[in-house]
Amino acid sequence: MPAAKRSASAASVLALTAAGRRAPRARLCLRLAAPLSFLLLLAALLRTQPPSAPPAAPPPSTGPAKVAFLFLVRAGVPLDFLWDAFFRNGEEGKFSVYVHSAPGFELDRTTTGSPYFYGRQLARSVKVAWGEPTMVEAERMLFAAALEDPANQRFVLLSDSCVPLYNFSYIYTYLMVSPKSFVDSFVDKTEKRYNPSMSPVIPKDKWRKGSQWVTLIRRHAEVIVGDKHVLQVFRRHCKMVVTKALLGRKPNYRRLGFGLRRKQILKGATRMEHDCIPDEHYVQTLFSIKGLENELERRTLTYTVWNQSSDPKDKMTWHPMTFEYETASPEQINSIKVSLQILFWYLFFYFIGL
């Protein structure tokens, strides 16, 4: 019995000793609990109010699909009266209008006679010079602005001298039934605009050429706006260069009229480089690199007639002819429609191998 009592007493002492040892730890835990609780509460508050939330995706469109008409103009829209008739005969809610013009220019009652263009200029624009990357940057701005509306499903790039040859209903249906973009894109075996410095971002076998005036589906417009790498290469290595061979002994700066500064022309006249027009290569080459060529109708929907001058020094051959009032008769328009139909069937039979 005494032994048992001593054992029990010893056990009690051990238990008390252990309890006595745990007491300081318990007080320490209580001291740490208060600041820890405060930190957890602060973290919870910060989580409920994040400093920078990711941009929300545009809500899905519930209305009809739209065609976005993207006008790349110098200032106003000189043929706004024709487009006004075109849009008036269209269906409200099936089209939208965007205009890239010179910085500071506004479309209102004093600058356009069509209400469809009121306030449709982009909030941000760049000064565009032909033959420079600014042309491509302006196009990208138009696509980016139009992509903000989720209803826009087709994107038509137009110049200030373009006019519609068909009514709105015909064009709308034509564009919507096609799951592909209309992009004139081909390999020009004779041209020497590719600069080896573009590699490896732009391999030579991916280099393409074509018309600037494209019509895109939404996904392809997103590819253009999302591109960063190919555009940077174009900015560095795809530029128009005026050489002595083209200028002659006495350069006619007024005849050139490309929006180039005199300093640029003189600099270009003293060296030979790869002459490159960005807007004739960028979209086509980008789609080639991205593996999208099978998703293209490789033709443009814009009818053009190029200057047929045989003089290689004539820079005007780099621009399509402008139809004047005398050459824009109903007979001329009908002949253009017929030629477009013939071209379409020729391409159709050519590509299916008949």
mmCIF file of C-alpha atoms in Angstrom:
data_model
loop_
_atom_site.group_PDB
_atom_site.id
_atom_site.type_symbol
_atom_site.label_atom_id
_atom_site.label_comp_id
_atom_site.label_asym_id
_atom_site.label_seq_id
_atom_site.Cartn_x
_atom_site.Cartn_y
_atom_site.Cartn_z
ATOM 1 C CA MET A 1 0.000 0.000 0.000
ATOM 2 C CA PRO A 2 2.641 2.570 0.843
ATOM 3 C CA ALA A 3 4.313 1.806 -2.426
ATOM 4 C CA ALA A 4 1.030 2.279 -4.254
ATOM 5 C CA LYS A 5 0.404 5.571 -2.538
ATOM 6 C CA ARG A 6 3.836 6.784 -3.432
ATOM 7 C CA SER A 7 3.262 5.805 -7.042
ATOM 8 C CA ALA A 8 -0.038 7.639 -7.163
ATOM 9 C CA SER A 9 1.443 10.600 -5.437
ATOM 10 C CA ALA A 10 4.351 10.580 -7.826
ATOM 11 C CA ALA A 11 1.978 10.392 -10.758
ATOM 12 C CA SER A 12 0.057 13.353 -9.387
ATOM 13 C CA VAL A 13 3.228 15.313 -8.999
ATOM 14 C CA LEU A 14 4.231 14.521 -12.581
ATOM 15 C CA ALA A 15 0.816 15.581 -13.827
ATOM 16 C CA LEU A 16 0.930 18.808 -11.883
ATOM 17 C CA THR A 17 4.447 19.418 -13.033
ATOM 18 C CA ALA A 18 3.402 18.886 -16.645
ATOM 19 C CA ALA A 19 0.409 21.147 -16.154
ATOM 20 C CA GLY A 20 2.636 23.669 -14.537
ATOM 21 C CA ARG A 21 4.959 23.531 -17.550
ATOM 22 C CA ARG A 22 2.055 23.981 -20.014
ATOM 23 C CA ALA A 23 0.725 27.060 -18.275
ATOM 24 C CA PRO A 24 3.338 29.473 -19.656
ATOM 25 C CA ARG A 25 2.796 28.081 -23.174
ATOM 26 C CA ALA A 26 -0.934 28.688 -22.859
ATOM 27 C CA ARG A 27 -0.316 32.297 -21.854
ATOM 28 C CA LEU A 28 2.068 32.636 -24.803
ATOM 29 C CA CYS A 29 -0.591 31.301 -27.203
ATOM 30 C CA LEU A 30 -3.087 33.806 -25.843
ATOM 31 C CA ARG A 31 -0.599 36.611 -26.431
ATOM 32 C CA LEU A 32 -0.036 35.494 -30.057
ATOM 33 C CA ALA A 33 -3.712 34.916 -30.817
ATOM 34 C CA ALA A 34 -4.690 38.596 -30.678
ATOM 35 C CA PRO A 35 -2.237 39.935 -33.286
ATOM 36 C CA LEU A 36 -2.748 36.840 -35.454
ATOM 37 C CA SER A 37 -6.506 37.401 -35.458
ATOM 38 C CA PHE A 38 -5.938 41.025 -36.476
ATOM 39 C CA LEU A 39 -3.706 39.984 -39.373
ATOM 40 C CA LEU A 40 -6.253 37.415 -40.581
ATOM 41 C CA LEU A 41 -9.013 40.043 -40.452
ATOM 42 C CA LEU A 42 -6.855 42.507 -42.415
ATOM 43 C CA ALA A 43 -6.089 39.866 -45.060
ATOM 44 C CA ALA A 44 -9.788 39.098 -45.414
ATOM 45 C CA LEU A 45 -10.567 42.781 -45.968
ATOM 46 C CA LEU A 46 -7.835 43.078 -48.599
ATOM 47 C CA ARG A 47 -9.178 40.048 -50.445
ATOM 48 C CA THR A 48 -12.639 41.573 -50.633
ATOM 49 C CA GLN A 49 -11.148 44.765 -52.144
ATOM 50 C CA PRO A 50 -8.398 43.723 -54.604
ATOM 51 C CA PRO A 51 -6.129 46.568 -55.723
ATOM 52 C CA SER A 52 -6.441 45.744 -59.437
ATOM 53 C CA ALA A 53 -9.160 43.474 -60.720
ATOM 54 C CA PRO A 54 -8.583 41.801 -64.130
ATOM 55 C CA PRO A 55 -10.530 43.399 -67.027
ATOM 56 C CA ALA A 56 -13.935 41.879 -67.466
ATOM 57 C CA ALA A 57 -14.697 40.147 -70.752
ATOM 58 C CA PRO A 58 -17.331 41.890 -72.903
ATOM 59 C CA PRO A 59 -20.805 40.539 -72.233
ATOM 60 C CA PRO A 60 -22.221 38.239 -74.902
ATOM 61 C CA SER A 61 -24.326 39.945 -77.526
ATOM 62 C CA THR A 62 -28.047 39.247 -77.520
ATOM 63 C CA GLY A 63 -28.967 41.184 -80.666
ATOM 64 C CA PRO A 64 -28.236 40.534 -84.344
ATOM 65 C CA ALA A 65 -24.658 40.247 -85.566
ATOM 66 C CA LYS A 66 -23.220 43.499 -86.894
ATOM 67 C CA VAL A 67 -20.901 44.470 -89.707
ATOM 68 C CA ALA A 68 -18.372 47.066 -88.550
ATOM 69 C CA PHE A 69 -17.444 49.535 -91.307
ATOM 70 C CA LEU A 70 -13.964 50.879 -90.533
ATOM 71 C CA PHE A 71 -13.050 54.058 -92.405
ATOM 72 C CA LEU A 72 -9.396 55.036 -92.668
ATOM 73 C CA VAL A 73 -9.527 58.680 -93.803
ATOM 74 C CA ARG A 74 -7.333 61.770 -93.897
ATOM 75 C CA ALA A 75 -9.892 64.079 -92.304
ATOM 76 C CA GLY A 76 -13.556 63.940 -93.275
ATOM 77 C CA VAL A 77 -15.449 61.392 -95.356
ATOM 78 C CA PRO A 78 -15.752 63.013 -98.809
ATOM 79 C CA LEU A 79 -18.291 60.449 -100.065
ATOM 80 C CA ASP A 80 -20.436 60.535 -96.940
ATOM 81 C CA PHE A 81 -23.564 61.307 -98.980
ATOM 82 C CA LEU A 82 -23.275 57.949 -100.769
ATOM 83 C CA TRP A 83 -22.695 56.066 -97.536
ATOM 84 C CA ASP A 84 -25.603 57.924 -95.979
ATOM 85 C CA ALA A 85 -27.943 56.496 -98.617
ATOM 86 C CA PHE A 86 -26.374 53.066 -98.121
ATOM 87 C CA PHE A 87 -26.900 53.062 -94.348
ATOM 88 C CA ARG A 88 -30.393 54.582 -94.600
ATOM 89 C CA ASN A 89 -31.451 51.614 -96.712
ATOM 90 C CA GLY A 90 -29.848 49.211 -94.259
ATOM 91 C CA GLU A 91 -31.223 47.730 -91.076
ATOM 92 C CA GLU A 92 -30.645 49.505 -87.784
ATOM 93 C CA GLY A 93 -28.752 47.355 -85.336
ATOM 94 C CA LYS A 94 -26.923 45.399 -88.026
ATOM 95 C CA PHE A 95 -24.015 47.756 -88.646
ATOM 96 C CA SER A 96 -21.664 50.098 -86.841
ATOM 97 C CA VAL A 97 -19.343 52.850 -88.073
ATOM 98 C CA TYR A 98 -15.818 53.738 -86.925
ATOM 99 C CA VAL A 99 -13.560 56.414 -88.410
ATOM 100 C CA HIS A 100 -9.830 56.962 -87.953
ATOM 101 C CA SER A 101 -8.976 60.508 -89.005
ATOM 102 C CA ALA A 102 -6.244 63.019 -88.287
ATOM 103 C CA PRO A 103 -5.706 63.743 -84.574
ATOM 104 C CA GLY A 104 -8.037 66.474 -83.353
ATOM 105 C CA PHE A 105 -10.529 66.136 -86.211
ATOM 106 C CA GLU A 106 -14.162 65.695 -85.162
ATOM 107 C CA LEU A 107 -17.123 64.503 -87.188
ATOM 108 C CA ASP A 108 -20.172 66.652 -86.526
ATOM 109 C CA ARG A 109 -22.727 68.737 -88.404
ATOM 110 C CA THR A 110 -20.018 71.095 -89.620
ATOM 111 C CA THR A 111 -17.768 68.392 -91.092
ATOM 112 C CA THR A 112 -20.173 65.760 -92.445
ATOM 113 C CA GLY A 113 -23.653 65.762 -93.899
ATOM 114 C CA SER A 114 -24.473 62.259 -92.675
ATOM 115 C CA PRO A 115 -25.672 61.635 -89.101
ATOM 116 C CA TYR A 116 -24.262 58.113 -89.344
ATOM 117 C CA PHE A 117 -20.781 59.638 -88.983
ATOM 118 C CA TYR A 118 -21.513 62.065 -86.123
ATOM 119 C CA GLY A 119 -19.001 61.460 -83.353
ATOM 120 C CA ARG A 120 -17.763 58.230 -84.904
ATOM 121 C CA GLN A 121 -14.096 59.279 -84.998
ATOM 122 C CA LEU A 122 -11.806 57.362 -82.656
ATOM 123 C CA ALA A 123 -10.977 58.997 -79.350
ATOM 124 C CA ARG A 124 -7.302 58.309 -80.016
ATOM 125 C CA SER A 125 -5.634 58.435 -83.419
ATOM 126 C CA VAL A 126 -2.203 58.818 -84.999
ATOM 127 C CA LYS A 127 -0.874 60.959 -87.801
ATOM 128 C CA VAL A 128 -0.694 58.567 -90.735
ATOM 129 C CA ALA A 129 1.936 58.709 -93.471
ATOM 130 C CA TRP A 130 1.736 56.464 -96.506
ATOM 131 C CA GLY A 131 4.470 53.855 -96.628
ATOM 132 C CA GLU A 132 5.103 54.013 -92.885
ATOM 133 C CA PRO A 133 4.072 51.692 -90.005
ATOM 134 C CA THR A 134 1.631 54.360 -88.798
ATOM 135 C CA MET A 135 -0.789 53.123 -91.451
ATOM 136 C CA VAL A 136 -0.865 49.679 -89.828
ATOM 137 C CA GLU A 137 -1.159 51.231 -86.366
ATOM 138 C CA ALA A 138 -4.241 53.178 -87.488
ATOM 139 C CA GLU A 139 -5.808 49.991 -88.838
ATOM 140 C CA ARG A 140 -5.170 48.218 -85.536
ATOM 141 C CA MET A 141 -6.827 51.083 -83.661
ATOM 142 C CA LEU A 142 -9.948 50.681 -85.794
ATOM 143 C CA PHE A 143 -10.098 46.936 -85.174
ATOM 144 C CA ALA A 144 -9.533 47.425 -81.437
ATOM 145 C CA ALA A 145 -12.329 49.988 -81.152
ATOM 146 C CA ALA A 146 -14.770 47.797 -83.084
ATOM 147 C CA LEU A 147 -13.928 44.732 -80.977
ATOM 148 C CA GLU A 148 -15.265 46.510 -77.887
ATOM 149 C CA ASP A 149 -18.769 45.817 -79.198
ATOM 150 C CA PRO A 150 -19.393 42.054 -78.920
ATOM 151 C CA ALA A 151 -22.114 42.309 -81.575
ATOM 152 C CA ASN A 152 -19.552 43.192 -84.268
ATOM 153 C CA GLN A 153 -18.798 39.941 -86.101
ATOM 154 C CA ARG A 154 -17.485 41.194 -89.462
ATOM 155 C CA PHE A 155 -14.955 43.985 -89.949
ATOM 156 C CA VAL A 156 -14.622 45.828 -93.275
ATOM 157 C CA LEU A 157 -11.607 48.118 -93.744
ATOM 158 C CA LEU A 158 -12.336 51.019 -96.099
ATOM 159 C CA SER A 159 -10.619 54.140 -97.431
ATOM 160 C CA ASP A 160 -12.099 57.609 -97.838
ATOM 161 C CA SER A 161 -12.537 56.934 -101.572
ATOM 162 C CA CYS A 162 -14.413 53.616 -101.268
ATOM 163 C CA VAL A 163 -18.099 53.390 -102.204
ATOM 164 C CA PRO A 164 -20.511 50.437 -101.977
ATOM 165 C CA LEU A 165 -21.439 48.751 -105.264
ATOM 166 C CA TYR A 166 -24.371 46.792 -103.780
ATOM 167 C CA ASN A 167 -27.096 47.561 -101.277
ATOM 168 C CA PHE A 168 -26.750 46.883 -97.573
ATOM 169 C CA SER A 169 -28.848 43.714 -97.518
ATOM 170 C CA TYR A 170 -26.736 42.079 -100.247
ATOM 171 C CA ILE A 171 -23.417 42.958 -98.598
ATOM 172 C CA TYR A 172 -24.598 41.956 -95.122
ATOM 173 C CA THR A 173 -25.777 38.542 -96.294
ATOM 174 C CA TYR A 174 -22.656 38.005 -98.415
ATOM 175 C CA LEU A 175 -20.381 38.613 -95.447
ATOM 176 C CA MET A 176 -22.367 36.736 -92.828
ATOM 177 C CA VAL A 177 -22.796 33.502 -94.773
ATOM 178 C CA SER A 178 -19.027 33.181 -95.221
ATOM 179 C CA PRO A 179 -17.144 31.685 -92.255
ATOM 180 C CA LYS A 180 -13.864 33.010 -93.674
ATOM 181 C CA SER A 181 -12.107 36.348 -93.891
ATOM 182 C CA PHE A 182 -11.487 37.978 -97.267
ATOM 183 C CA VAL A 183 -7.763 38.748 -97.462
ATOM 184 C CA ASP A 184 -5.825 39.125 -100.698
ATOM 185 C CA SER A 185 -2.652 37.181 -99.880
ATOM 186 C CA PHE A 186 -0.011 35.678 -102.141
ATOM 187 C CA VAL A 187 3.699 34.982 -102.547
ATOM 188 C CA ASP A 188 5.327 37.453 -104.922
ATOM 189 C CA LYS A 189 8.323 35.657 -106.402
ATOM 190 C CA THR A 190 9.654 38.813 -108.056
ATOM 191 C CA GLU A 191 9.453 41.308 -105.213
ATOM 192 C CA LYS A 192 12.459 42.099 -103.020
ATOM 193 C CA ARG A 193 10.837 43.680 -100.003
ATOM 194 C CA TYR A 194 11.682 40.956 -97.517
ATOM 195 C CA ASN A 195 14.507 41.990 -95.214
ATOM 196 C CA PRO A 196 16.598 39.121 -93.765
ATOM 197 C CA SER A 197 16.802 41.103 -90.527
ATOM 198 C CA MET A 198 13.151 40.169 -89.950
ATOM 199 C CA SER A 199 14.155 36.582 -89.210
ATOM 200 C CA PRO A 200 13.535 34.580 -87.049
ATOM 201 C CA VAL A 201 10.254 36.289 -86.051
ATOM 202 C CA ILE A 202 9.237 36.500 -89.711
ATOM 203 C CA PRO A 203 10.726 33.627 -91.750
ATOM 204 C CA LYS A 204 11.084 34.296 -95.457
ATOM 205 C CA ASP A 205 8.717 31.454 -96.365
ATOM 206 C CA LYS A 206 5.964 33.196 -94.350
ATOM 207 C CA TRP A 207 6.349 36.547 -96.111
ATOM 208 C CA ARG A 208 3.171 37.525 -97.986
ATOM 209 C CA LYS A 209 1.826 40.418 -100.007
ATOM 210 C CA GLY A 210 -1.674 41.632 -100.832
ATOM 211 C CA SER A 211 -4.255 44.382 -100.839
ATOM 212 C CA GLN A 212 -4.579 46.568 -97.773
ATOM 213 C CA TRP A 213 -8.379 46.428 -97.854
ATOM 214 C CA VAL A 214 -9.434 43.345 -95.927
ATOM 215 C CA THR A 215 -12.703 42.001 -94.519
ATOM 216 C CA LEU A 216 -12.280 39.924 -91.374
ATOM 217 C CA ILE A 217 -14.220 37.656 -89.081
ATOM 218 C CA ARG A 218 -14.056 38.544 -85.400
ATOM 219 C CA ARG A 219 -11.447 35.966 -84.401
ATOM 220 C CA HIS A 220 -9.006 37.215 -87.026
ATOM 221 C CA ALA A 221 -9.499 40.827 -85.937
ATOM 222 C CA GLU A 222 -8.602 39.702 -82.412
ATOM 223 C CA VAL A 223 -5.388 38.135 -83.746
ATOM 224 C CA ILE A 224 -4.337 41.470 -85.262
ATOM 225 C CA VAL A 225 -5.082 43.481 -82.130
ATOM 226 C CA GLY A 226 -3.361 40.920 -79.912
ATOM 227 C CA ASP A 227 -0.147 40.822 -81.949
ATOM 228 C CA LYS A 228 2.943 42.459 -80.507
ATOM 229 C CA HIS A 229 5.987 40.630 -81.880
ATOM 230 C CA VAL A 230 5.342 40.775 -85.648
ATOM 231 C CA LEU A 231 4.315 44.423 -85.434
ATOM 232 C CA GLN A 232 7.569 45.345 -83.696
ATOM 233 C CA VAL A 233 9.575 43.720 -86.490
ATOM 234 C CA PHE A 234 7.590 45.661 -89.095
ATOM 235 C CA ARG A 235 8.275 48.900 -87.255
ATOM 236 C CA ARG A 236 12.005 48.266 -87.366
ATOM 237 C CA HIS A 237 12.521 46.675 -90.759
ATOM 238 C CA CYS A 238 9.547 47.399 -93.068
ATOM 239 C CA LYS A 239 9.803 50.972 -94.316
ATOM 240 C CA MET A 240 9.491 52.786 -97.600
ATOM 241 C CA VAL A 241 12.800 54.130 -98.818
ATOM 242 C CA VAL A 242 13.134 56.734 -101.561
ATOM 243 C CA THR A 243 16.368 56.179 -103.491
ATOM 244 C CA LYS A 244 18.311 58.258 -105.984
ATOM 245 C CA ALA A 245 17.172 55.985 -108.789
ATOM 246 C CA LEU A 246 13.569 56.903 -108.067
ATOM 247 C CA LEU A 247 14.075 60.552 -107.244
ATOM 248 C CA GLY A 248 16.397 61.491 -110.085
ATOM 249 C CA ARG A 249 18.772 64.418 -109.868
ATOM 250 C CA LYS A 250 16.098 66.923 -108.813
ATOM 251 C CA PRO A 251 13.560 65.299 -106.482
ATOM 252 C CA ASN A 252 10.020 66.535 -106.925
ATOM 253 C CA TYR A 253 8.810 66.499 -103.335
ATOM 254 C CA ARG A 254 5.372 67.776 -104.260
ATOM 255 C CA ARG A 255 4.857 64.939 -106.749
ATOM 256 C CA LEU A 256 5.820 62.376 -104.125
ATOM 257 C CA GLY A 257 3.224 63.672 -101.672
ATOM 258 C CA PHE A 258 3.466 60.657 -99.354
ATOM 259 C CA GLY A 259 3.390 62.508 -96.069
ATOM 260 C CA LEU A 260 7.156 62.029 -95.774
ATOM 261 C CA ARG A 261 9.290 64.736 -94.261
ATOM 262 C CA ARG A 262 12.015 66.261 -96.443
ATOM 263 C CA LYS A 263 14.695 64.992 -94.057
ATOM 264 C CA GLN A 264 13.439 61.436 -94.482
ATOM 265 C CA ILE A 265 13.485 61.728 -98.273
ATOM 266 C CA LEU A 266 17.027 63.071 -98.361
ATOM 267 C CA LYS A 267 18.194 60.360 -95.987
ATOM 268 C CA GLY A 268 16.556 57.672 -98.109
ATOM 269 C CA ALA A 269 18.063 59.109 -101.279
ATOM 270 C CA THR A 270 21.570 58.383 -100.070
ATOM 271 C CA ARG A 271 21.229 54.665 -99.364
ATOM 272 C CA MET A 272 19.756 51.499 -100.794
ATOM 273 C CA GLU A 273 17.491 49.370 -98.586
ATOM 274 C CA HIS A 274 14.647 46.910 -98.854
ATOM 275 C CA ASP A 275 11.726 49.072 -99.963
ATOM 276 C CA CYS A 276 8.757 47.865 -97.926
ATOM 277 C CA ILE A 277 5.154 49.082 -97.668
ATOM 278 C CA PRO A 278 3.829 47.782 -94.304
ATOM 279 C CA ASP A 279 0.107 47.872 -95.098
ATOM 280 C CA GLU A 280 0.628 45.586 -98.116
ATOM 281 C CA HIS A 281 2.327 42.888 -96.048
ATOM 282 C CA TYR A 282 1.438 43.046 -92.353
ATOM 283 C CA VAL A 283 -1.970 41.338 -92.157
ATOM 284 C CA GLN A 284 -1.085 38.756 -94.803
ATOM 285 C CA THR A 285 2.248 37.864 -93.192
ATOM 286 C CA LEU A 286 0.784 37.763 -89.675
ATOM 287 C CA PHE A 287 -1.933 35.312 -90.727
ATOM 288 C CA SER A 288 0.672 33.201 -92.522
ATOM 289 C CA ILE A 289 2.790 33.003 -89.371
ATOM 290 C CA LYS A 290 -0.258 32.147 -87.243
ATOM 291 C CA GLY A 291 -1.251 29.313 -89.598
ATOM 292 C CA LEU A 292 -4.572 30.909 -90.567
ATOM 293 C CA GLU A 293 -4.294 30.865 -94.354
ATOM 294 C CA ASN A 294 -6.746 27.973 -94.686
ATOM 295 C CA GLU A 295 -9.317 30.194 -92.981
ATOM 296 C CA LEU A 296 -9.071 32.889 -95.656
ATOM 297 C CA GLU A 297 -10.778 33.622 -98.938
ATOM 298 C CA ARG A 298 -7.582 34.838 -100.543
ATOM 299 C CA ARG A 299 -9.086 37.755 -102.415
ATOM 300 C CA THR A 300 -10.215 41.259 -101.572
ATOM 301 C CA LEU A 301 -13.796 42.497 -101.836
ATOM 302 C CA THR A 302 -12.593 45.956 -102.881
ATOM 303 C CA TYR A 303 -12.401 46.598 -106.623
ATOM 304 C CA THR A 304 -9.311 48.522 -107.727
ATOM 305 C CA VAL A 305 -7.703 49.502 -111.026
ATOM 306 C CA TRP A 306 -3.979 50.124 -110.797
ATOM 307 C CA ASN A 307 -2.075 52.701 -112.810
ATOM 308 C CA GLN A 308 -0.717 50.907 -115.861
ATOM 309 C CA SER A 309 2.264 53.204 -116.412
ATOM 310 C CA SER A 310 5.275 51.376 -117.835
ATOM 311 C CA ASP A 311 7.719 53.769 -116.164
ATOM 312 C CA PRO A 312 9.180 52.001 -113.079
ATOM 313 C CA LYS A 313 10.153 55.387 -111.661
ATOM 314 C CA ASP A 314 6.562 56.572 -111.658
ATOM 315 C CA LYS A 315 5.580 56.311 -108.006
ATOM 316 C CA MET A 316 1.942 56.800 -108.930
ATOM 317 C CA THR A 317 1.913 53.178 -110.053
ATOM 318 C CA TRP A 318 1.909 52.369 -106.360
ATOM 319 C CA HIS A 319 -1.603 53.781 -106.019
ATOM 320 C CA PRO A 320 -4.888 52.634 -107.573
ATOM 321 C CA MET A 321 -6.611 54.929 -110.028
ATOM 322 C CA THR A 322 -9.306 57.238 -108.688
ATOM 323 C CA PHE A 323 -12.705 57.127 -110.376
ATOM 324 C CA GLU A 324 -13.844 60.637 -111.222
ATOM 325 C CA TYR A 325 -17.411 61.834 -111.702
ATOM 326 C CA GLU A 326 -17.251 61.118 -115.433
ATOM 327 C CA THR A 327 -16.026 57.545 -114.902
ATOM 328 C CA ALA A 328 -18.499 56.665 -112.143
ATOM 329 C CA SER A 329 -21.535 56.277 -114.380
ATOM 330 C CA PRO A 330 -24.159 53.527 -113.910
ATOM 331 C CA GLU A 331 -22.718 51.781 -116.969
ATOM 332 C CA GLN A 332 -19.256 51.770 -115.411
ATOM 333 C CA ILE A 333 -20.614 50.415 -112.123
ATOM 334 C CA ASN A 334 -22.468 47.618 -113.915
ATOM 335 C CA SER A 335 -19.334 46.698 -115.858
ATOM 336 C CA ILE A 336 -17.416 46.470 -112.575
ATOM 337 C CA LYS A 337 -20.062 44.141 -111.156
ATOM 338 C CA VAL A 338 -19.817 41.910 -114.214
ATOM 339 C CA SER A 339 -16.016 41.806 -114.029
ATOM 340 C CA LEU A 340 -16.199 40.887 -110.340
ATOM 341 C CA GLN A 341 -18.578 38.021 -111.103
ATOM 342 C CA ILE A 342 -16.272 36.743 -113.847
ATOM 343 C CA LEU A 343 -13.292 36.949 -111.484
ATOM 344 C CA PHE A 344 -15.198 35.088 -108.768
ATOM 345 C CA TRP A 345 -16.106 32.175 -111.029
ATOM 346 C CA TYR A 346 -12.574 32.054 -112.441
ATOM 347 C CA LEU A 347 -11.123 31.773 -108.939
ATOM 348 C CA PHE A 348 -13.778 29.233 -107.963
ATOM 349 C CA PHE A 349 -12.977 26.867 -110.826
ATOM 350 C CA TYR A 350 -9.239 27.499 -110.449
ATOM 351 C CA PHE A 351 -9.121 26.477 -106.800
ATOM 352 C CA ILE A 352 -11.340 23.406 -107.165
ATOM 353 C CA GLY A 353 -9.127 22.260 -110.028
ATOM 354 C CA LEU A 354 -11.604 22.289 -112.930
#
